[in-house]
Amino acid sequence: MSLRVPVLRIGDSLLVSIQTDLDDGSVLVLQEDLAARVVEDGATGVVIDISAVEIVDSFVGRMLATIAAISRMLDAETVVVGMRPAVAITLVELGLTLGGVRTALTLEKGLKVLDDARDQRPQGLPDDPELR
Amino acid sequence: MSLRVPVLRIGDSLLVSIQTDLDDGSVLVLQEDLAARVVEDGATGVVIDISAVEIVDSFVGRMLATIAAISRMLDAETVVVGMRPAVAITLVELGLTLGGVRTALTLEKGLKVLDDARDQRPQGLPDDPELR
């Protein structure tokens, strides 16, 4: 059976922690879960934690880019956190520079990036409980 | 007979609600109606509500991009609201990322985005009744 990746909520953001051994099915389920949660929770940010990812291939790289694109369509910004040095090198070597996806070294910094981006937004009624 | 999509006015914005079953003719009529109304009403924003759209194809995707481009030519900003998670996924899979089109989860948030964008404009005499 495929592994289901949990989607956690932190404030107005959603957090997903990626493990290396995701297969195609798990990735599709994750994309659907995440898209559904962005809409349900009215999330304005998505943090993808890849600190457990030691080896990256083009499959994982594309998954990150696709998740970011879907989130952007739903008006949520994506930050990738916890990238290891070797992963950064491999992504560049693969030509996958994750255009348009922000990165931060740690989860804390990633959440800060999203908080700051949220402050600069046209205020999307973040505190209106009726829209939650 | 083709369905005619109503164009509603909310403040300085126009609201169009898309149904999935638009045929080519209806889309052309909608584009003409909307362009005419942007000019007549001096609208500064267009909200396209796609919450009734459950399945999107490249035809609908292109329509959204075309309406946004026409509106932009007439100095009105477009926001697409109510996108379902599955629609976001399909648009990304189709490679239709609606470049330059803003999205918001709800109609309220979409109107707020347009309001804030309007506040940041060079002031185009918005309160001069003679220009209405």
PDB file of C-alpha atoms in Angstrom:
ATOM      1  CA  MET A   1       0.000   0.000   0.000  1.00  0.00           C
ATOM      2  CA  SER A   2       1.165   3.473  -0.700  1.00  0.00           C
ATOM      3  CA  LEU A   3       2.347   5.698   2.082  1.00  0.00           C
ATOM      4  CA  ARG A   4       0.066   8.660   2.752  1.00  0.00           C
ATOM      5  CA  VAL A   5       2.013  11.789   3.560  1.00  0.00           C
ATOM      6  CA  PRO A   6       0.408  13.773   6.397  1.00  0.00           C
ATOM      7  CA  VAL A   7      -0.455  17.430   5.808  1.00  0.00           C
ATOM      8  CA  LEU A   8      -0.104  19.448   9.016  1.00  0.00           C
ATOM      9  CA  ARG A   9      -1.395  22.916   9.667  1.00  0.00           C
ATOM     10  CA  ILE A  10       0.713  25.627  11.297  1.00  0.00           C
ATOM     11  CA  GLY A  11      -1.111  28.939  11.534  1.00  0.00           C
ATOM     12  CA  ASP A  12      -2.156  29.917   8.021  1.00  0.00           C
ATOM     13  CA  SER A  13       0.335  27.536   6.424  1.00  0.00           C
ATOM     14  CA  LEU A  14       0.385  23.838   5.647  1.00  0.00           C
ATOM     15  CA  LEU A  15       3.412  21.670   6.323  1.00  0.00           C
ATOM     16  CA  VAL A  16       4.349  18.560   4.377  1.00  0.00           C
ATOM     17  CA  SER A  17       7.392  16.466   5.169  1.00  0.00           C
ATOM     18  CA  ILE A  18       8.708  14.503   2.201  1.00  0.00           C
ATOM     19  CA  GLN A  19      10.423  11.140   2.525  1.00  0.00           C
ATOM     20  CA  THR A  20      12.575   9.859  -0.290  1.00  0.00           C
ATOM     21  CA  ASP A  21      10.714   6.680  -0.945  1.00  0.00           C
ATOM     22  CA  LEU A  22       7.504   8.144  -2.356  1.00  0.00           C
ATOM     23  CA  ASP A  23       6.199   6.279  -5.355  1.00  0.00           C
ATOM     24  CA  ASP A  24       4.107   7.749  -8.163  1.00  0.00           C
ATOM     25  CA  GLY A  25       0.827   6.902  -6.461  1.00  0.00           C
ATOM     26  CA  SER A  26       1.825   8.517  -3.178  1.00  0.00           C
ATOM     27  CA  VAL A  27       2.852  11.681  -4.961  1.00  0.00           C
ATOM     28  CA  LEU A  28      -0.489  11.957  -6.753  1.00  0.00           C
ATOM     29  CA  VAL A  29      -2.363  11.399  -3.484  1.00  0.00           C
ATOM     30  CA  LEU A  30      -0.196  14.020  -1.787  1.00  0.00           C
ATOM     31  CA  GLN A  31      -0.924  16.564  -4.525  1.00  0.00           C
ATOM     32  CA  GLU A  32      -4.649  15.957  -4.183  1.00  0.00           C
ATOM     33  CA  ASP A  33      -4.586  16.060  -0.372  1.00  0.00           C
ATOM     34  CA  LEU A  34      -2.567  19.238  -0.353  1.00  0.00           C
ATOM     35  CA  ALA A  35      -4.705  21.023  -2.937  1.00  0.00           C
ATOM     36  CA  ALA A  36      -7.850  20.058  -1.033  1.00  0.00           C
ATOM     37  CA  ARG A  37      -6.422  21.286   2.251  1.00  0.00           C
ATOM     38  CA  VAL A  38      -5.276  24.624   0.799  1.00  0.00           C
ATOM     39  CA  VAL A  39      -8.863  25.296  -0.250  1.00  0.00           C
ATOM     40  CA  GLU A  40     -10.541  23.888   2.882  1.00  0.00           C
ATOM     41  CA  ASP A  41      -8.252  25.662   5.327  1.00  0.00           C
ATOM     42  CA  GLY A  42      -7.859  28.810   3.254  1.00  0.00           C
ATOM     43  CA  ALA A  43      -4.102  28.380   3.602  1.00  0.00           C
ATOM     44  CA  THR A  44      -1.891  31.118   2.225  1.00  0.00           C
ATOM     45  CA  GLY A  45       1.375  29.185   2.411  1.00  0.00           C
ATOM     46  CA  VAL A  46       2.787  25.689   1.936  1.00  0.00           C
ATOM     47  CA  VAL A  47       6.041  24.513   3.500  1.00  0.00           C
ATOM     48  CA  ILE A  48       7.655  21.415   2.002  1.00  0.00           C
ATOM     49  CA  ASP A  49      10.245  19.963   4.353  1.00  0.00           C
ATOM     50  CA  ILE A  50      12.818  17.878   2.472  1.00  0.00           C
ATOM     51  CA  SER A  51      15.356  17.519   5.289  1.00  0.00           C
ATOM     52  CA  ALA A  52      14.800  13.744   5.224  1.00  0.00           C
ATOM     53  CA  VAL A  53      15.611  13.615   1.516  1.00  0.00           C
ATOM     54  CA  GLU A  54      19.208  12.536   1.056  1.00  0.00           C
ATOM     55  CA  ILE A  55      19.149  11.738  -2.612  1.00  0.00           C
ATOM     56  CA  VAL A  56      17.074  13.621  -5.106  1.00  0.00           C
ATOM     57  CA  ASP A  57      16.235  12.639  -8.644  1.00  0.00           C
ATOM     58  CA  SER A  58      14.299  14.333 -11.400  1.00  0.00           C
ATOM     59  CA  PHE A  59      11.094  12.682 -10.151  1.00  0.00           C
ATOM     60  CA  VAL A  60      11.350  14.380  -6.755  1.00  0.00           C
ATOM     61  CA  GLY A  61      12.460  17.622  -8.363  1.00  0.00           C
ATOM     62  CA  ARG A  62       9.430  17.668 -10.648  1.00  0.00           C
ATOM     63  CA  MET A  63       7.154  16.827  -7.742  1.00  0.00           C
ATOM     64  CA  LEU A  64       8.379  19.883  -5.853  1.00  0.00           C
ATOM     65  CA  ALA A  65       7.829  22.106  -8.881  1.00  0.00           C
ATOM     66  CA  THR A  66       4.341  20.674  -9.492  1.00  0.00           C
ATOM     67  CA  ILE A  67       3.233  21.099  -5.884  1.00  0.00           C
ATOM     68  CA  ALA A  68       4.428  24.696  -5.985  1.00  0.00           C
ATOM     69  CA  ALA A  69       2.540  25.358  -9.235  1.00  0.00           C
ATOM     70  CA  ILE A  70      -0.701  23.862  -7.902  1.00  0.00           C
ATOM     71  CA  SER A  71      -0.401  25.866  -4.692  1.00  0.00           C
ATOM     72  CA  ARG A  72       0.212  29.033  -6.677  1.00  0.00           C
ATOM     73  CA  MET A  73      -2.968  28.385  -8.679  1.00  0.00           C
ATOM     74  CA  LEU A  74      -4.791  28.301  -5.375  1.00  0.00           C
ATOM     75  CA  ASP A  75      -3.153  31.536  -4.204  1.00  0.00           C
ATOM     76  CA  ALA A  76      -0.765  29.939  -1.718  1.00  0.00           C
ATOM     77  CA  GLU A  77       2.988  30.484  -1.750  1.00  0.00           C
ATOM     78  CA  THR A  78       5.382  27.546  -1.432  1.00  0.00           C
ATOM     79  CA  VAL A  79       8.671  27.426   0.468  1.00  0.00           C
ATOM     80  CA  VAL A  80      10.982  24.396   0.369  1.00  0.00           C
ATOM     81  CA  VAL A  81      12.960  23.978   3.602  1.00  0.00           C
ATOM     82  CA  GLY A  82      15.716  21.732   4.925  1.00  0.00           C
ATOM     83  CA  MET A  83      17.500  21.145   1.636  1.00  0.00           C
ATOM     84  CA  ARG A  84      20.794  19.308   2.110  1.00  0.00           C
ATOM     85  CA  PRO A  85      23.901  20.572   0.338  1.00  0.00           C
ATOM     86  CA  ALA A  86      24.161  17.452  -1.825  1.00  0.00           C
ATOM     87  CA  VAL A  87      20.513  17.799  -2.853  1.00  0.00           C
ATOM     88  CA  ALA A  88      21.049  21.399  -3.913  1.00  0.00           C
ATOM     89  CA  ILE A  89      24.029  20.333  -6.015  1.00  0.00           C
ATOM     90  CA  THR A  90      22.101  17.493  -7.651  1.00  0.00           C
ATOM     91  CA  LEU A  91      19.081  19.690  -8.439  1.00  0.00           C
ATOM     92  CA  VAL A  92      21.329  22.224 -10.175  1.00  0.00           C
ATOM     93  CA  GLU A  93      23.133  19.439 -12.046  1.00  0.00           C
ATOM     94  CA  LEU A  94      19.762  18.097 -13.180  1.00  0.00           C
ATOM     95  CA  GLY A  95      18.847  21.570 -14.387  1.00  0.00           C
ATOM     96  CA  LEU A  96      15.917  21.671 -11.937  1.00  0.00           C
ATOM     97  CA  THR A  97      16.369  25.064 -10.360  1.00  0.00           C
ATOM     98  CA  LEU A  98      12.795  25.111  -9.028  1.00  0.00           C
ATOM     99  CA  GLY A  99      12.051  28.414 -10.713  1.00  0.00           C
ATOM    100  CA  GLY A 100       9.651  30.479  -8.677  1.00  0.00           C
ATOM    101  CA  VAL A 101       9.882  28.285  -5.597  1.00  0.00           C
ATOM    102  CA  ARG A 102      11.378  29.956  -2.554  1.00  0.00           C
ATOM    103  CA  THR A 103      13.710  28.067  -0.263  1.00  0.00           C
ATOM    104  CA  ALA A 104      14.790  28.524   3.353  1.00  0.00           C
ATOM    105  CA  LEU A 105      17.316  26.593   5.408  1.00  0.00           C
ATOM    106  CA  THR A 106      15.053  25.697   8.300  1.00  0.00           C
ATOM    107  CA  LEU A 107      11.364  25.261   9.016  1.00  0.00           C
ATOM    108  CA  GLU A 108      11.411  28.327  11.280  1.00  0.00           C
ATOM    109  CA  LYS A 109      12.937  30.480   8.556  1.00  0.00           C
ATOM    110  CA  GLY A 110      10.476  29.094   6.018  1.00  0.00           C
ATOM    111  CA  LEU A 111       7.501  30.007   8.189  1.00  0.00           C
ATOM    112  CA  LYS A 112       9.015  33.459   8.650  1.00  0.00           C
ATOM    113  CA  VAL A 113       9.287  33.886   4.886  1.00  0.00           C
ATOM    114  CA  LEU A 114       5.592  33.030   4.522  1.00  0.00           C
ATOM    115  CA  ASP A 115       4.619  35.331   7.393  1.00  0.00           C
ATOM    116  CA  ASP A 116       6.473  38.216   5.807  1.00  0.00           C
ATOM    117  CA  ALA A 117       4.925  37.493   2.408  1.00  0.00           C
ATOM    118  CA  ARG A 118       1.501  37.420   4.046  1.00  0.00           C
ATOM    119  CA  ASP A 119       2.056  40.822   5.626  1.00  0.00           C
ATOM    120  CA  GLN A 120       2.842  42.279   2.232  1.00  0.00           C
ATOM    121  CA  ARG A 121      -0.214  40.837   0.533  1.00  0.00           C
ATOM    122  CA  PRO A 122      -3.280  42.707  -0.302  1.00  0.00           C
ATOM    123  CA  GLN A 123      -4.991  41.789   2.909  1.00  0.00           C
ATOM    124  CA  GLY A 124      -7.067  38.746   2.117  1.00  0.00           C
ATOM    125  CA  LEU A 125      -9.279  38.990   5.176  1.00  0.00           C
ATOM    126  CA  PRO A 126      -7.049  36.603   7.121  1.00  0.00           C
ATOM    127  CA  ASP A 127      -8.846  37.161  10.390  1.00  0.00           C
ATOM    128  CA  ASP A 128     -12.398  36.840   9.202  1.00  0.00           C
ATOM    129  CA  PRO A 129     -13.678  33.671  10.878  1.00  0.00           C
ATOM    130  CA  GLU A 130     -16.540  33.348   8.440  1.00  0.00           C
ATOM    131  CA  LEU A 131     -14.134  32.661   5.636  1.00  0.00           C
ATOM    132  CA  ARG A 132     -12.413  29.830   7.456  1.00  0.00           C
TER     133      ARG A 132
ATOM    134  CA  MET B   1     -29.514  28.430 -28.634  1.00  0.00           C
ATOM    135  CA  SER B   2     -26.364  29.422 -26.861  1.00  0.00           C
ATOM    136  CA  LEU B   3     -26.377  30.317 -23.212  1.00  0.00           C
ATOM    137  CA  ARG B   4     -25.635  33.962 -22.493  1.00  0.00           C
ATOM    138  CA  VAL B   5     -23.480  34.404 -19.402  1.00  0.00           C
ATOM    139  CA  PRO B   6     -24.623  37.354 -17.279  1.00  0.00           C
ATOM    140  CA  VAL B   7     -22.113  40.063 -16.371  1.00  0.00           C
ATOM    141  CA  LEU B   8     -22.877  41.543 -12.943  1.00  0.00           C
ATOM    142  CA  ARG B   9     -21.488  44.711 -11.483  1.00  0.00           C
ATOM    143  CA  ILE B  10     -20.135  44.907  -7.926  1.00  0.00           C
ATOM    144  CA  GLY B  11     -18.710  48.323  -7.110  1.00  0.00           C
ATOM    145  CA  ASP B  12     -15.990  49.069  -9.647  1.00  0.00           C
ATOM    146  CA  SER B  13     -15.665  45.421 -10.642  1.00  0.00           C
ATOM    147  CA  LEU B  14     -17.526  43.091 -12.952  1.00  0.00           C
ATOM    148  CA  LEU B  15     -18.435  39.564 -11.934  1.00  0.00           C
ATOM    149  CA  VAL B  16     -18.828  36.660 -14.309  1.00  0.00           C
ATOM    150  CA  SER B  17     -19.765  33.169 -13.163  1.00  0.00           C
ATOM    151  CA  ILE B  18     -18.603  30.427 -15.518  1.00  0.00           C
ATOM    152  CA  GLN B  19     -20.438  27.166 -16.010  1.00  0.00           C
ATOM    153  CA  THR B  20     -18.638  24.196 -17.512  1.00  0.00           C
ATOM    154  CA  ASP B  21     -20.935  23.685 -20.428  1.00  0.00           C
ATOM    155  CA  LEU B  22     -20.053  26.804 -22.398  1.00  0.00           C
ATOM    156  CA  ASP B  23     -19.675  26.201 -26.093  1.00  0.00           C
ATOM    157  CA  ASP B  24     -17.456  28.169 -28.449  1.00  0.00           C
ATOM    158  CA  GLY B  25     -20.222  30.577 -29.380  1.00  0.00           C
ATOM    159  CA  SER B  26     -21.089  31.388 -25.774  1.00  0.00           C
ATOM    160  CA  VAL B  27     -17.472  32.081 -24.965  1.00  0.00           C
ATOM    161  CA  LEU B  28     -17.132  34.524 -27.870  1.00  0.00           C
ATOM    162  CA  VAL B  29     -20.320  36.318 -26.820  1.00  0.00           C
ATOM    163  CA  LEU B  30     -19.074  36.469 -23.225  1.00  0.00           C
ATOM    164  CA  GLN B  31     -15.758  37.971 -24.291  1.00  0.00           C
ATOM    165  CA  GLU B  32     -17.555  40.634 -26.315  1.00  0.00           C
ATOM    166  CA  ASP B  33     -20.072  41.400 -23.561  1.00  0.00           C
ATOM    167  CA  LEU B  34     -17.374  41.638 -20.950  1.00  0.00           C
ATOM    168  CA  ALA B  35     -15.086  43.850 -23.028  1.00  0.00           C
ATOM    169  CA  ALA B  36     -17.999  46.174 -23.802  1.00  0.00           C
ATOM    170  CA  ARG B  37     -19.012  46.369 -20.156  1.00  0.00           C
ATOM    171  CA  VAL B  38     -15.475  47.084 -18.939  1.00  0.00           C
ATOM    172  CA  VAL B  39     -15.430  50.132 -21.190  1.00  0.00           C
ATOM    173  CA  GLU B  40     -19.039  51.250 -20.569  1.00  0.00           C
ATOM    174  CA  ASP B  41     -18.857  50.908 -16.801  1.00  0.00           C
ATOM    175  CA  GLY B  42     -15.258  52.035 -16.475  1.00  0.00           C
ATOM    176  CA  ALA B  43     -14.592  48.862 -14.517  1.00  0.00           C
ATOM    177  CA  THR B  44     -11.144  48.439 -12.999  1.00  0.00           C
ATOM    178  CA  GLY B  45     -11.505  44.792 -12.119  1.00  0.00           C
ATOM    179  CA  VAL B  46     -13.002  41.564 -13.406  1.00  0.00           C
ATOM    180  CA  VAL B  47     -13.797  38.602 -11.168  1.00  0.00           C
ATOM    181  CA  ILE B  48     -14.287  35.244 -12.870  1.00  0.00           C
ATOM    182  CA  ASP B  49     -16.002  32.788 -10.545  1.00  0.00           C
ATOM    183  CA  ILE B  50     -15.253  29.201 -11.532  1.00  0.00           C
ATOM    184  CA  SER B  51     -16.587  27.510  -8.396  1.00  0.00           C
ATOM    185  CA  ALA B  52     -19.212  25.746 -10.531  1.00  0.00           C
ATOM    186  CA  VAL B  53     -16.501  24.322 -12.778  1.00  0.00           C
ATOM    187  CA  GLU B  54     -15.697  20.789 -11.703  1.00  0.00           C
ATOM    188  CA  ILE B  55     -13.703  19.643 -14.682  1.00  0.00           C
ATOM    189  CA  VAL B  56     -11.479  21.898 -16.684  1.00  0.00           C
ATOM    190  CA  ASP B  57      -9.988  21.284 -20.084  1.00  0.00           C
ATOM    191  CA  SER B  58      -7.643  23.263 -22.260  1.00  0.00           C
ATOM    192  CA  PHE B  59     -10.645  25.070 -23.814  1.00  0.00           C
ATOM    193  CA  VAL B  60     -11.738  26.504 -20.461  1.00  0.00           C
ATOM    194  CA  GLY B  61      -8.139  27.200 -19.484  1.00  0.00           C
ATOM    195  CA  ARG B  62      -7.543  29.188 -22.654  1.00  0.00           C
ATOM    196  CA  MET B  63     -10.812  31.066 -22.190  1.00  0.00           C
ATOM    197  CA  LEU B  64      -9.700  32.249 -18.741  1.00  0.00           C
ATOM    198  CA  ALA B  65      -6.349  33.383 -20.092  1.00  0.00           C
ATOM    199  CA  THR B  66      -8.003  35.168 -23.030  1.00  0.00           C
ATOM    200  CA  ILE B  67     -10.533  37.009 -20.873  1.00  0.00           C
ATOM    201  CA  ALA B  68      -7.724  38.128 -18.581  1.00  0.00           C
ATOM    202  CA  ALA B  69      -5.664  39.354 -21.527  1.00  0.00           C
ATOM    203  CA  ILE B  70      -8.590  41.312 -23.007  1.00  0.00           C
ATOM    204  CA  SER B  71      -9.366  42.873 -19.619  1.00  0.00           C
ATOM    205  CA  ARG B  72      -5.744  43.844 -19.147  1.00  0.00           C
ATOM    206  CA  MET B  73      -5.777  45.584 -22.542  1.00  0.00           C
ATOM    207  CA  LEU B  74      -8.695  47.619 -21.236  1.00  0.00           C
ATOM    208  CA  ASP B  75      -6.876  48.422 -17.976  1.00  0.00           C
ATOM    209  CA  ALA B  76      -8.883  46.081 -15.773  1.00  0.00           C
ATOM    210  CA  GLU B  77      -7.272  43.467 -13.561  1.00  0.00           C
ATOM    211  CA  THR B  78      -8.655  39.929 -13.517  1.00  0.00           C
ATOM    212  CA  VAL B  79      -8.953  37.641 -10.514  1.00  0.00           C
ATOM    213  CA  VAL B  80     -10.122  34.044 -10.844  1.00  0.00           C
ATOM    214  CA  VAL B  81     -11.963  32.863  -7.721  1.00  0.00           C
ATOM    215  CA  GLY B  82     -13.444  29.620  -6.418  1.00  0.00           C
ATOM    216  CA  MET B  83     -11.028  27.258  -8.112  1.00  0.00           C
ATOM    217  CA  ARG B  84     -11.513  23.696  -6.981  1.00  0.00           C
ATOM    218  CA  PRO B  85      -8.467  21.642  -5.990  1.00  0.00           C
ATOM    219  CA  ALA B  86      -8.933  19.193  -8.864  1.00  0.00           C
ATOM    220  CA  VAL B  87      -9.152  22.074 -11.338  1.00  0.00           C
ATOM    221  CA  ALA B  88      -5.865  23.530 -10.076  1.00  0.00           C
ATOM    222  CA  ILE B  89      -4.186  20.147 -10.511  1.00  0.00           C
ATOM    223  CA  THR B  90      -5.543  19.709 -14.028  1.00  0.00           C
ATOM    224  CA  LEU B  91      -4.522  23.203 -15.122  1.00  0.00           C
ATOM    225  CA  VAL B  92      -0.970  22.555 -13.934  1.00  0.00           C
ATOM    226  CA  GLU B  93      -0.935  19.152 -15.647  1.00  0.00           C
ATOM    227  CA  LEU B  94      -2.109  20.830 -18.857  1.00  0.00           C
ATOM    228  CA  GLY B  95       0.692  23.354 -18.490  1.00  0.00           C
ATOM    229  CA  LEU B  96      -1.888  26.171 -18.299  1.00  0.00           C
ATOM    230  CA  THR B  97      -0.627  28.105 -15.315  1.00  0.00           C
ATOM    231  CA  LEU B  98      -2.659  31.215 -16.215  1.00  0.00           C
ATOM    232  CA  GLY B  99       0.431  33.393 -16.226  1.00  0.00           C
ATOM    233  CA  GLY B 100      -0.356  36.843 -14.947  1.00  0.00           C
ATOM    234  CA  VAL B 101      -3.838  35.976 -13.744  1.00  0.00           C
ATOM    235  CA  ARG B 102      -4.336  36.360 -10.023  1.00  0.00           C
ATOM    236  CA  THR B 103      -6.350  33.845  -8.083  1.00  0.00           C
ATOM    237  CA  ALA B 104      -8.171  33.989  -4.765  1.00  0.00           C
ATOM    238  CA  LEU B 105     -10.037  31.269  -2.920  1.00  0.00           C
ATOM    239  CA  THR B 106     -13.332  33.088  -2.470  1.00  0.00           C
ATOM    240  CA  LEU B 107     -15.321  35.865  -4.105  1.00  0.00           C
ATOM    241  CA  GLU B 108     -14.847  38.045  -1.020  1.00  0.00           C
ATOM    242  CA  LYS B 109     -11.080  37.621  -1.139  1.00  0.00           C
ATOM    243  CA  GLY B 110     -11.058  38.263  -4.880  1.00  0.00           C
ATOM    244  CA  LEU B 111     -12.931  41.541  -4.495  1.00  0.00           C
ATOM    245  CA  LYS B 112     -10.530  42.505  -1.712  1.00  0.00           C
ATOM    246  CA  VAL B 113      -7.552  41.821  -3.987  1.00  0.00           C
ATOM    247  CA  LEU B 114      -9.043  44.126  -6.609  1.00  0.00           C
ATOM    248  CA  ASP B 115      -9.843  46.796  -4.013  1.00  0.00           C
ATOM    249  CA  ASP B 116      -6.287  46.778  -2.761  1.00  0.00           C
ATOM    250  CA  ALA B 117      -4.891  46.848  -6.295  1.00  0.00           C
ATOM    251  CA  ARG B 118      -7.151  49.834  -7.015  1.00  0.00           C
ATOM    252  CA  ASP B 119      -5.857  51.674  -3.963  1.00  0.00           C
ATOM    253  CA  GLN B 120      -2.327  51.271  -5.246  1.00  0.00           C
ATOM    254  CA  ARG B 121      -3.083  52.593  -8.728  1.00  0.00           C
ATOM    255  CA  PRO B 122      -2.116  55.997  -9.918  1.00  0.00           C
ATOM    256  CA  GLN B 123      -5.383  57.669  -9.023  1.00  0.00           C
ATOM    257  CA  GLY B 124      -7.513  57.575 -12.112  1.00  0.00           C
ATOM    258  CA  LEU B 125     -10.084  60.063 -10.889  1.00  0.00           C
ATOM    259  CA  PRO B 126     -12.191  57.250  -9.431  1.00  0.00           C
ATOM    260  CA  ASP B 127     -14.578  59.620  -7.701  1.00  0.00           C
ATOM    261  CA  ASP B 128     -15.261  61.994 -10.556  1.00  0.00           C
ATOM    262  CA  PRO B 129     -18.884  61.354 -11.514  1.00  0.00           C
ATOM    263  CA  GLU B 130     -18.454  62.950 -14.929  1.00  0.00           C
ATOM    264  CA  LEU B 131     -16.161  60.138 -15.928  1.00  0.00           C
ATOM    265  CA  ARG B 132     -18.670  57.450 -15.067  1.00  0.00           C
TER     266      ARG B 132
END
